[in-house]
Structure formats: structure tokens, C-alpha cells
XYZ file of C-alpha atoms in Angstrom:
566
model
C -10.300 40.058 -166.724
C -12.775 42.732 -166.559
C -11.412 45.939 -166.692
C -13.697 49.391 -165.793
C -14.414 52.055 -168.256
C -12.983 55.905 -167.612
C -16.517 57.196 -167.427
C -18.142 54.181 -165.216
C -14.896 54.920 -162.661
C -15.478 58.504 -162.694
C -19.022 58.182 -161.725
C -17.970 55.866 -159.155
C -15.639 58.331 -157.452
C -18.084 61.048 -157.943
C -20.441 59.217 -155.509
C -17.440 58.072 -152.930
C -17.146 61.927 -152.954
C -21.112 62.507 -152.417
C -21.975 63.911 -155.396
C -25.967 62.899 -155.756
C -27.018 64.893 -158.781
C -25.173 66.694 -161.772
C -26.783 70.116 -163.459
C -26.565 70.206 -167.539
C -27.576 69.627 -171.241
C -26.788 66.246 -173.224
C -24.673 66.603 -176.073
C -22.472 65.058 -178.880
C -18.759 65.610 -177.025
C -20.477 64.532 -173.639
C -22.161 61.682 -174.931
C -20.012 59.020 -173.637
C -20.055 60.346 -170.466
C -24.053 60.765 -170.161
C -24.194 56.675 -170.820
C -21.883 56.710 -167.729
C -24.629 58.592 -165.910
C -27.404 56.613 -166.946
C -25.814 53.696 -165.725
C -25.938 55.151 -162.125
C -29.208 57.184 -162.907
C -30.205 55.498 -159.427
C -27.192 57.089 -157.219
C -26.183 60.701 -159.356
C -29.470 62.248 -160.614
C -28.710 64.170 -164.037
C -30.463 67.259 -163.812
C -31.499 68.784 -167.913
C -31.540 72.166 -167.280
C -32.663 74.292 -170.676
C -29.809 76.366 -170.235
C -26.023 75.638 -169.428
C -25.776 79.149 -167.450
C -28.671 78.161 -165.550
C -27.061 74.629 -164.487
C -23.968 76.696 -163.301
C -25.789 78.935 -160.986
C -27.632 75.963 -159.779
C -24.571 74.141 -158.918
C -22.762 77.400 -157.397
C -26.297 78.227 -155.243
C -26.354 74.337 -153.988
C -22.730 74.758 -152.825
C -23.618 77.932 -150.879
C -26.309 76.413 -149.475
C -25.208 73.342 -148.452
C -20.874 73.625 -148.737
C -20.825 70.147 -150.427
C -19.938 70.308 -154.202
C -21.537 71.452 -157.094
C -21.822 69.676 -160.134
C -22.456 71.187 -163.592
C -21.623 70.074 -167.042
C -21.839 71.236 -170.589
C -20.447 69.916 -174.352
C -17.398 71.244 -176.030
C -17.922 75.225 -177.405
C -21.306 76.377 -176.350
C -21.957 74.482 -173.904
C -18.996 75.195 -171.864
C -18.803 79.009 -172.861
C -22.492 79.184 -171.367
C -21.480 77.630 -168.310
C -19.065 80.403 -167.078
C -21.511 83.251 -165.763
C -22.318 80.629 -162.963
C -18.382 79.571 -162.464
C -17.302 83.151 -161.966
C -20.426 83.427 -159.382
C -19.219 80.333 -157.827
C -15.410 81.699 -157.720
C -16.306 85.205 -156.245
C -18.410 83.911 -153.934
C -15.712 81.169 -153.004
C -18.268 78.167 -153.474
C -16.807 74.311 -154.472
C -17.811 73.431 -158.053
C -16.909 70.837 -160.278
C -17.599 71.644 -163.887
C -17.102 68.859 -166.341
C -16.712 70.135 -170.176
C -16.868 67.907 -173.100
C -14.158 68.516 -175.946
C -13.510 66.964 -179.453
C -11.957 63.629 -179.827
C -8.485 63.369 -178.910
C -7.185 62.658 -182.492
C -9.253 66.046 -183.564
C -7.562 68.055 -180.768
C -5.933 70.945 -182.360
C -7.468 70.506 -186.108
C -10.244 73.489 -185.528
C -12.582 70.676 -185.719
C -16.546 71.644 -185.300
C -17.390 73.043 -181.915
C -13.882 73.012 -180.759
C -13.084 75.875 -178.591
C -9.486 76.647 -176.660
C -11.114 75.452 -173.235
C -8.129 75.694 -171.449
C -7.270 79.146 -171.950
C -10.990 79.584 -171.644
C -11.563 78.357 -168.001
C -7.773 79.669 -166.966
C -9.022 82.855 -164.996
C -12.201 81.123 -163.230
C -11.033 78.026 -162.245
C -8.537 77.101 -159.386
C -7.656 73.797 -161.043
C -8.241 72.967 -164.765
C -7.359 69.409 -166.740
C -7.519 68.340 -170.029
C -7.748 64.572 -169.799
C -5.568 62.825 -172.466
C -6.110 58.760 -170.626
C -8.472 56.707 -169.258
C -5.894 55.890 -166.840
C -5.575 59.603 -165.960
C -9.138 60.645 -165.195
C -9.675 58.852 -161.943
C -6.395 60.682 -160.513
C -7.191 64.125 -161.711
C -11.366 63.927 -160.895
C -9.837 63.241 -157.252
C -7.260 65.980 -157.697
C -10.209 68.558 -158.961
C -12.496 68.280 -156.279
C -9.827 68.382 -152.767
C -8.806 71.614 -154.766
C -12.277 72.797 -155.307
C -12.887 72.239 -151.116
C -9.333 73.596 -150.787
C -9.460 76.465 -152.769
C -13.482 77.252 -152.105
C -13.492 77.671 -156.215
C -14.094 75.857 -159.206
C -12.313 73.167 -160.818
C -12.934 72.140 -164.528
C -12.414 68.790 -166.142
C -11.990 68.968 -169.871
C -12.630 65.452 -171.128
C -12.638 64.613 -174.747
C -15.494 62.293 -175.596
C -13.522 59.303 -176.545
C -11.871 59.211 -173.087
C -14.558 57.828 -170.999
C -15.268 54.932 -173.424
C -11.824 53.491 -173.019
C -10.843 51.064 -170.417
C -8.768 51.423 -167.525
C -5.375 49.343 -167.745
C -4.504 47.385 -164.545
C -1.954 48.889 -162.603
C -3.095 52.401 -162.930
C -2.482 55.026 -160.454
C -5.150 54.865 -157.419
C -5.809 58.024 -155.233
C -8.029 58.935 -152.404
C -11.299 60.182 -152.702
C -11.730 62.282 -149.368
C -10.278 65.978 -148.470
C -9.210 66.710 -144.825
C -9.158 70.205 -143.091
C -7.236 71.770 -139.880
C -7.948 74.046 -137.366
C -6.393 77.249 -138.341
C -6.264 79.694 -135.227
C -4.185 83.283 -135.227
C -0.467 83.520 -133.934
C -0.358 84.540 -130.278
C 1.521 87.870 -130.298
C -1.232 89.129 -132.855
C -4.053 88.232 -130.187
C -2.509 90.289 -127.577
C -2.016 93.314 -129.920
C -6.036 92.534 -130.652
C -6.895 92.086 -126.833
C -5.083 95.587 -126.227
C -7.139 97.582 -128.709
C -10.229 95.455 -127.532
C -9.497 96.217 -123.877
C -9.796 99.940 -124.746
C -12.431 100.350 -126.905
C -15.174 102.441 -125.806
C -17.450 102.432 -129.093
C -16.552 99.072 -130.397
C -18.447 97.405 -133.733
C -18.308 94.273 -135.082
C -18.881 93.892 -139.393
C -19.333 89.916 -139.976
C -19.767 88.047 -142.990
C -20.339 84.679 -144.868
C -16.550 84.132 -142.929
C -18.506 83.684 -139.949
C -21.363 81.098 -141.110
C -21.303 78.797 -138.322
C -20.061 81.103 -135.610
C -23.087 82.465 -134.653
C -22.957 81.322 -130.764
C -19.602 83.044 -130.729
C -20.006 85.824 -132.157
C -23.135 86.899 -130.010
C -21.119 85.927 -126.848
C -18.058 88.002 -128.102
C -20.445 90.894 -129.117
C -22.211 91.054 -125.545
C -18.799 90.753 -123.563
C -17.942 93.785 -125.714
C -20.825 95.384 -125.356
C -20.924 95.477 -129.588
C -23.816 96.013 -131.977
C -23.290 94.020 -134.709
C -24.038 94.727 -138.344
C -24.186 92.119 -141.277
C -22.948 92.243 -144.441
C -25.149 91.001 -147.454
C -23.931 87.290 -147.797
C -23.609 87.654 -143.785
C -27.413 88.082 -143.419
C -28.929 85.497 -140.985
C -25.865 84.812 -139.102
C -27.500 86.725 -136.524
C -31.088 86.782 -136.440
C -32.400 90.297 -137.612
C -34.311 90.796 -134.472
C -31.658 90.073 -132.185
C -31.014 92.932 -129.717
C -27.354 93.213 -130.642
C -28.067 93.657 -134.482
C -28.309 96.464 -136.332
C -29.305 94.879 -139.853
C -26.817 95.330 -142.834
C -24.309 98.403 -144.121
C -24.012 100.311 -147.390
C -26.368 101.170 -150.021
C -28.825 98.538 -149.337
C -28.188 98.843 -145.436
C -29.640 100.410 -142.348
C -29.728 103.903 -141.114
C -28.623 102.428 -137.447
C -25.886 100.411 -139.083
C -24.528 103.277 -141.519
C -24.019 106.276 -138.350
C -23.103 103.560 -135.500
C -20.079 102.887 -138.335
C -19.301 106.681 -138.940
C -18.949 107.116 -134.981
C -17.223 103.826 -134.056
C -13.960 104.242 -132.381
C -12.645 99.881 -132.647
C -14.404 97.980 -135.484
C -13.748 94.118 -135.629
C -14.098 92.493 -138.884
C -15.104 88.950 -138.856
C -14.904 87.151 -141.896
C -15.209 89.453 -144.556
C -13.556 91.606 -146.958
C -16.147 94.029 -147.425
C -15.733 96.112 -150.685
C -17.748 99.641 -150.138
C -15.247 100.700 -147.869
C -16.648 104.419 -148.012
C -19.034 102.883 -145.055
C -16.368 101.747 -143.144
C -15.165 104.417 -140.452
C -12.565 106.618 -141.147
C -10.199 106.734 -137.950
C -11.260 103.363 -135.951
C -8.812 100.850 -134.430
C -9.353 98.054 -137.069
C -8.891 94.311 -136.438
C -9.735 92.022 -139.047
C -10.278 88.077 -138.637
C -10.345 85.643 -141.311
C -9.335 82.122 -142.169
C -7.468 83.686 -145.294
C -4.372 85.541 -144.393
C -4.480 87.080 -148.061
C -7.976 88.488 -146.969
C -6.880 90.552 -144.208
C -6.350 94.450 -144.941
C -6.734 94.020 -148.714
C -9.207 96.826 -149.164
C -8.946 98.595 -145.697
C -6.640 99.481 -143.756
C -6.704 97.277 -140.296
C -4.337 97.734 -137.476
C -4.205 93.962 -136.509
C -4.716 90.678 -138.335
C -5.624 87.438 -137.102
C -5.371 83.956 -139.376
C -7.707 82.033 -137.824
C -10.711 80.274 -137.842
C -13.971 82.760 -136.780
C -15.286 80.979 -134.113
C -12.029 79.567 -132.918
C -10.765 83.121 -132.531
C -13.749 84.849 -131.522
C -14.033 81.945 -128.357
C -10.113 82.972 -127.542
C -10.975 86.374 -127.560
C -13.931 86.393 -125.559
C -11.752 84.833 -123.004
C -9.399 87.440 -122.839
C -11.165 91.036 -123.259
C -12.142 92.684 -119.992
C -13.863 95.280 -121.654
C -13.895 98.940 -119.652
C -16.743 100.676 -122.263
C -20.064 101.263 -120.397
C -22.413 99.802 -123.023
C -24.099 103.613 -124.157
C -23.102 103.326 -127.467
C -24.705 100.210 -127.707
C -27.921 101.338 -126.028
C -28.179 104.637 -128.370
C -28.329 102.510 -131.537
C -30.518 99.814 -130.021
C -33.150 102.371 -129.503
C -32.196 103.493 -132.965
C -33.148 100.260 -134.743
C -36.533 99.890 -132.363
C -37.515 103.192 -134.578
C -36.201 101.862 -137.866
C -38.120 98.461 -137.722
C -41.267 101.076 -136.693
C -40.624 103.165 -140.062
C -40.285 99.681 -142.096
C -43.334 98.017 -140.549
C -45.116 101.324 -141.665
C -44.248 101.143 -145.149
C -45.007 97.494 -145.428
C -48.259 98.051 -143.875
C -49.094 100.960 -147.200
C -52.257 99.893 -149.123
C -51.052 101.874 -152.247
C -51.796 101.045 -155.673
C -49.532 99.619 -157.771
C -48.516 97.646 -154.416
C -45.018 98.808 -152.367
C -42.474 96.454 -152.831
C -42.014 96.420 -149.326
C -45.382 95.110 -148.821
C -44.481 92.404 -150.790
C -41.836 91.706 -148.036
C -43.932 91.889 -145.155
C -46.150 89.252 -146.705
C -43.366 86.696 -147.205
C -42.536 87.596 -143.617
C -45.592 86.300 -142.208
C -46.013 83.002 -144.189
C -42.494 81.362 -145.049
C -41.428 79.188 -142.516
C -38.250 79.763 -139.619
C -36.211 77.047 -142.086
C -37.235 78.271 -145.510
C -35.166 78.469 -148.733
C -34.868 82.451 -149.720
C -33.029 82.768 -153.212
C -32.910 86.158 -154.402
C -31.811 87.473 -157.593
C -30.125 90.782 -157.753
C -31.889 94.042 -158.278
C -34.045 95.841 -156.197
C -35.979 92.893 -154.575
C -31.881 92.364 -153.007
C -32.551 95.740 -151.592
C -35.889 95.113 -150.286
C -35.376 91.655 -148.820
C -32.266 93.079 -147.360
C -34.136 95.698 -144.967
C -37.192 94.332 -144.733
C -36.857 90.528 -144.347
C -36.166 89.620 -140.896
C -33.927 86.674 -140.833
C -34.283 83.941 -137.875
C -33.390 80.669 -139.448
C -33.509 80.615 -143.164
C -31.033 80.385 -145.747
C -30.679 82.906 -148.118
C -28.500 82.359 -151.479
C -27.286 85.229 -153.739
C -25.214 86.249 -156.103
C -23.429 88.366 -153.765
C -19.885 89.728 -155.262
C -20.280 89.001 -159.196
C -24.387 90.242 -158.613
C -25.878 88.443 -162.029
C -29.301 88.932 -162.718
C -30.791 85.361 -162.866
C -29.544 84.011 -160.169
C -33.121 83.691 -158.494
C -34.589 80.641 -160.071
C -31.624 78.315 -160.277
C -31.234 79.236 -156.784
C -34.491 77.985 -155.894
C -34.107 75.149 -157.805
C -30.660 73.907 -156.056
C -32.651 74.832 -152.932
C -35.134 72.626 -153.187
C -33.034 69.691 -154.692
C -30.749 69.780 -151.279
C -34.046 70.705 -149.214
C -37.026 68.755 -150.515
C -38.771 69.192 -147.538
C -38.358 72.873 -147.102
C -40.298 76.025 -148.547
C -38.270 77.490 -151.370
C -39.200 81.246 -152.447
C -37.250 82.691 -155.603
C -37.689 86.145 -154.930
C -37.004 88.050 -158.431
C -37.240 91.219 -159.951
C -39.255 90.808 -163.744
C -35.617 91.703 -165.530
C -33.669 89.206 -163.834
C -36.216 86.317 -164.276
C -36.644 87.167 -167.486
C -33.004 85.992 -168.087
C -33.556 82.690 -166.376
C -37.167 81.968 -166.768
C -37.330 79.041 -169.294
C -35.439 77.034 -166.607
C -39.082 77.091 -164.999
C -39.535 74.022 -166.849
C -37.139 72.444 -165.360
C -38.593 72.771 -161.822
C -41.889 71.521 -163.599
C -40.588 68.455 -165.294
C -38.852 67.356 -162.004
C -41.772 68.466 -159.923
C -39.554 70.676 -157.668
C -42.276 72.436 -155.681
C -41.122 76.335 -155.485
C -42.939 79.497 -155.306
C -41.444 82.505 -157.814
C -42.255 85.852 -156.766
C -41.718 88.206 -159.483
C -41.687 92.094 -158.774
C -43.750 93.218 -161.939
C -42.672 97.203 -162.755
C -41.987 96.737 -166.321
C -38.793 98.681 -165.650
C -35.486 97.739 -164.547
C -35.812 99.802 -161.699
C -32.503 99.549 -160.095
C -30.679 101.048 -163.119
C -33.700 103.393 -163.377
C -32.636 104.777 -160.211
C -28.989 104.714 -160.753
C -29.125 106.689 -164.006
C -31.478 109.577 -162.140
C -28.913 110.351 -159.358
C -26.027 110.178 -161.771
C -28.626 113.035 -163.458
C -28.966 111.387 -166.369
C -32.132 110.801 -167.972
C -33.963 107.374 -167.528
C -33.048 105.521 -170.735
C -33.226 102.012 -171.792
C -34.807 100.403 -168.748
C -38.530 99.591 -170.047
C -39.662 96.293 -169.806
C -42.123 94.449 -172.279
C -43.239 91.934 -170.077
C -45.891 88.919 -170.660
C -48.024 88.197 -168.021
C -45.914 85.816 -165.750
C -48.970 83.724 -164.499
C -50.289 82.817 -167.424
C -46.742 81.611 -168.498
C -46.393 79.740 -165.696
C -49.692 77.550 -166.605
C -48.153 77.101 -170.477
C -45.479 75.493 -168.703
C -47.143 73.115 -166.323
C -46.595 74.596 -163.392
C -49.462 77.036 -161.482
C -49.625 81.115 -161.695
C -51.227 83.992 -159.939
C -51.293 87.265 -160.735
C -51.844 90.037 -157.922
C -53.011 94.035 -158.347
C -54.081 94.083 -155.295
C -52.219 94.668 -151.788
C -54.647 92.521 -149.778
C -54.507 90.036 -152.027
C -50.676 89.298 -151.558
C -50.905 87.034 -147.916
C -53.734 84.949 -149.556
C -51.678 84.252 -152.684
C -48.781 82.944 -151.224
C -50.350 80.865 -149.082
C -52.451 79.603 -152.012
C -49.367 78.662 -153.973
C -47.574 76.996 -150.921
C -50.605 74.858 -150.597
C -50.614 73.296 -154.106
C -47.086 71.656 -153.339
C -46.473 72.422 -157.224
C -44.057 75.058 -159.277
C -45.802 78.328 -158.819
C -44.950 81.460 -159.951
C -46.859 84.524 -157.963
C -46.911 87.932 -160.870
C -46.872 91.075 -158.029
C -47.437 94.349 -159.923
C -45.379 96.826 -157.739
C -45.012 100.620 -158.044
C -41.710 101.183 -160.656
C -41.115 104.490 -158.822
C -40.356 103.386 -155.702
C -36.624 103.847 -155.396
C -34.410 101.454 -153.022
C -32.994 104.582 -151.338
C -29.736 104.107 -149.677
C -30.177 104.906 -145.624
C -28.050 108.432 -145.803
C -28.779 110.326 -149.286
C -25.563 111.486 -149.796
C -25.260 115.300 -150.972
C -23.793 113.891 -154.356
C -27.013 111.862 -155.114
C -29.498 114.763 -154.326
C -27.797 116.914 -156.345
C -27.498 114.577 -159.200
C -31.047 113.693 -158.799
C -31.969 117.204 -159.270
C -30.220 117.451 -162.913
C -31.961 114.518 -163.489
C -35.418 116.605 -163.161
C -34.119 119.219 -165.013
C -33.402 116.832 -168.037
C -36.728 115.250 -167.425
C -38.521 118.449 -167.671
C -36.965 119.871 -170.660
C -36.671 116.379 -172.683
C -39.993 114.646 -171.479
C -42.010 118.225 -170.781
C -42.953 116.597 -167.048
C -41.323 116.259 -163.671
C -41.637 113.587 -160.865
C -41.373 114.497 -157.164
C -38.152 113.149 -156.201
C -38.078 109.640 -154.026
C -36.136 111.493 -151.026
């Protein structure tokens, strides 16, 4: 009687779990699995990336964008090691990812064979579940276990599979397990809800800080804010939960936040944190009563003193609080910062209309705002572009993906590739600095190979510009930040895509429109001002004095001095 090979059974299980593509590169210790994928190529698409790191970053981005499992794979030794950066991105951003790592054949493990690496220890810190498969019968069981763990723990599961295991047949009578994951509703304890109710009913200047844990709870969040008469501030991963131009939204917080959000936080007497464990606590109020809502109890009070913790689903908990509260504040606090936000947006719009050459980065974001659809996918790299997008792009219903906690350079292009695969009918943009783009630019060929229409906007200033600014505000002379860039538009053409180079501000909108119309992978290489600093909404005394020290060093060491950016 016919028996199934373990590798073929694994593919059947992945299909049952809804997996329809895998990012990876073929190689000697996964060749048996690659053959099983080939047999199911109509159901599982193998996306051949040019570097395993790009595959892991794409898998993480796919999971962040869709909530579904992202899957990547690499060979033993170098391939598995290359996966790590993308897997850490998934870990820190709580994205469900399955990594399949090849290993030398079972009889060679422990013999210091070619490309053998201790993968169990290599993945120890990054994985919520990791297992080396030692028999054909074990493989289906641990596949289900790994995927359930990735969904339940919102993290990375790693299966280490010696290359001989997938070709073995599964014996009759092998253990069978279920290929699905169930969730429960999570509500806080009533005694904690009543404590929160008391605080909220006495709040005169309440403010809400919402993070990615509030995704899916937009309507409940707005209804709660309206009843509480509280402005809403968003963390970077939470950008878009409430439209940026909503009258209750004060934008972001921190170094890339808005001035109204910064000052409203300082003045608030009550803070409600929803689905966030915000790390930059220096931007939070010193004395405000604080309520923290999170479905993970371990996150409550993790970084900031709180008065009440509500361990529950954001939407359900907000709905519960909205029914209970009876607010007495007159809304003066809210109205004050609503007016300040109008002034803030006016200031940003002036920056976006600046006709200077080299082009101001803000002008590029203003142009993107004009041509991006309401449901576009925006994959944002790390660096100054993060600041410009966080401040200037007014999110409506777009989806934004970024490496928020690891903040790894190079995430922009892999995120766009994943975005295009996840949402083939939508506009997809990668918004990258020249430093970040060059880390993963070889995988532009991947977009070309699979005919994935997307537009990469490269902010080209021949500089690692954010680090330049950091050095300056520390009082140091700029060092090691200059880049030697190619012509990215010509690079796109050489790869088989389409490239445009923009040096005049009036050309940006029309060039982006042309790139979109091509329906092919495109790079728009925009030459931007390297001296445009991503200033925080509130410049501290330490930053100002640090910059003064930098100017003195610049004068004595370089014989020249530049006007400070603030």
C-alpha cells in the first residue's frame, strides 16, 4: 500500500494551514524539501530570493500585513544564519513566522560535517518553538505544533530538518494531530475595570496612546475617545489605526512625533495606553494617572508605572469602558490641541511645497500623498525616511509595514515584495533611504523575475543621514556617513525593471505617476537634500548644546561651519 513521504506530507499540512508561498533559496541540505515543493507548485509558490535575509524580512512583513503565517527557508549553515535578522524582526514585532532550516543528514549530525552548524542553539533566542526533526513520523506532528505556537505566541517557530528525513516514508499508524488554531476572547477582571472607571470619570485632561495592539479596534477607540473627550496619539506601529487627519488624532510621539502630541502628553493628567508598551518613556507624563490595556498581561507596566492594568482584548475592553464612564471634563484640553494640530499641519504643508534644489525630502512625501491610493501598501525602510513618512504622510486606509522594534535597515524592499504578493491588486510602494535600499537592492531582481509591479522611492542624498544628525547632536564631528551611490535608475534598467531619476521638485508627481502606469517593478531615484535634519518636535537643551560642540569641532577640524538646523 502506498505510503506518503514525509516532505510531501509536510506540504499537504502547510496547504491545510493556508500557506500559499515560501521565500527561500534552494541548496544542498533542503533539496529534498524543494522537490516536495515542486510537486505542489500549483498550490505553494516558491519565491526564490537572492539573499535569505530578504526572504525572512519578506516573511515577517507578510505576517505583519496580513496576520497570516509567513514562511521562509534556508540551507544549513550560511542560509540558516542569513535568516536570523529577518526572524528577529518578526520576533520583536510579534509576527507569526515559520522558518524551515535545512540540516546535514541525520547520520552526519555531530560529525563537524561540511556546513554543519549547531542550529538548535543558533535559534534559541529568536524562536518561541524550535525542534530538530529526527524521523519521518515526527515531521507532521511538529509542523502542526510549530505553526500553532507561532500563531499563539505571535512569534517565530523554527523547524530544523535534516535533508534525509523528507524523503523517508511515514509508517502506517503514525501519530496524527489537528491543523488548526483556535482563540478565545480575552476580557479584564471586573475589579480592574471598576478601578479604571473611577480614574476616567475624574480625568480633566485625558490622553490616549494607541499602538499596534489596537489594530482592528479603530471604531471602538474613536467612540471611547469621543466619550472621554480625549485626543489620540499613535505609536509608529499604530500609525493608521485612526486616520491622521481625524479631528481626535494628534499624530505620533517621540523623536518622529508631532509638537501637539509632545506638549499634550506633558500636560495630561490621565493616560490610557491601548495595545502598546511604548519604550520611550521620557515622552510620557511624569505624574498622570495611567491605565494600561493589553491582551498580554506581561506587557502591562513593563516599562512605565501604571495605576490600573486591564488584561484584555483592546476592542472588547474599550467597549466595556465606554459603557461605564460618565465624563465630567468640558473638552477644553481636547479643543486646545485640536487647534494646535491645525497649525502643525499648515506648517508641514508649507515644507511640502518647498521648491528648493536639492529637493527637500518632505516634498517627496507630499507628492506620494497625492498619487497613493486610499488602500495602498506602504513599506517604509528605517532612517530619516521613517521620520518623513511618520510626520508628513496622512494615513487613511493604507497599510504601513516597517521594522518598528528591531529597526533594521533594508526592510523596505522585502516588505514591498511581500505586500505585492499579499495584495496583488493594490498599489505597492517601498520608501527607502539610499543606505537602507543598498542593503537589500539585489532583491529588486526578485521583483523583476516574478513580475511584481511595485515602486521603490529612493531618497538619494549620498549619506547615512540619520546617523549624521545623531553624531551632530552628540557634539561629535560627522564621520563615516558618506555613501558612494550608483545611479539607482540605471540599476533598475539593468535589472530588467524601469528606472527614473528626479532632480527637480516639479518632476516628482509626474514621475511617480509614470512609474505606477508601467505596471512593472520601478525605481524612482530622487536626489534629496543631505542637510535636511529630521528634527524632533521639541529640541532639548542637551541636543542644542551638543550641536554647538559639533559646530566648534567642524570649524577647527574642517575649517568650515554650517548653520544649525533648528
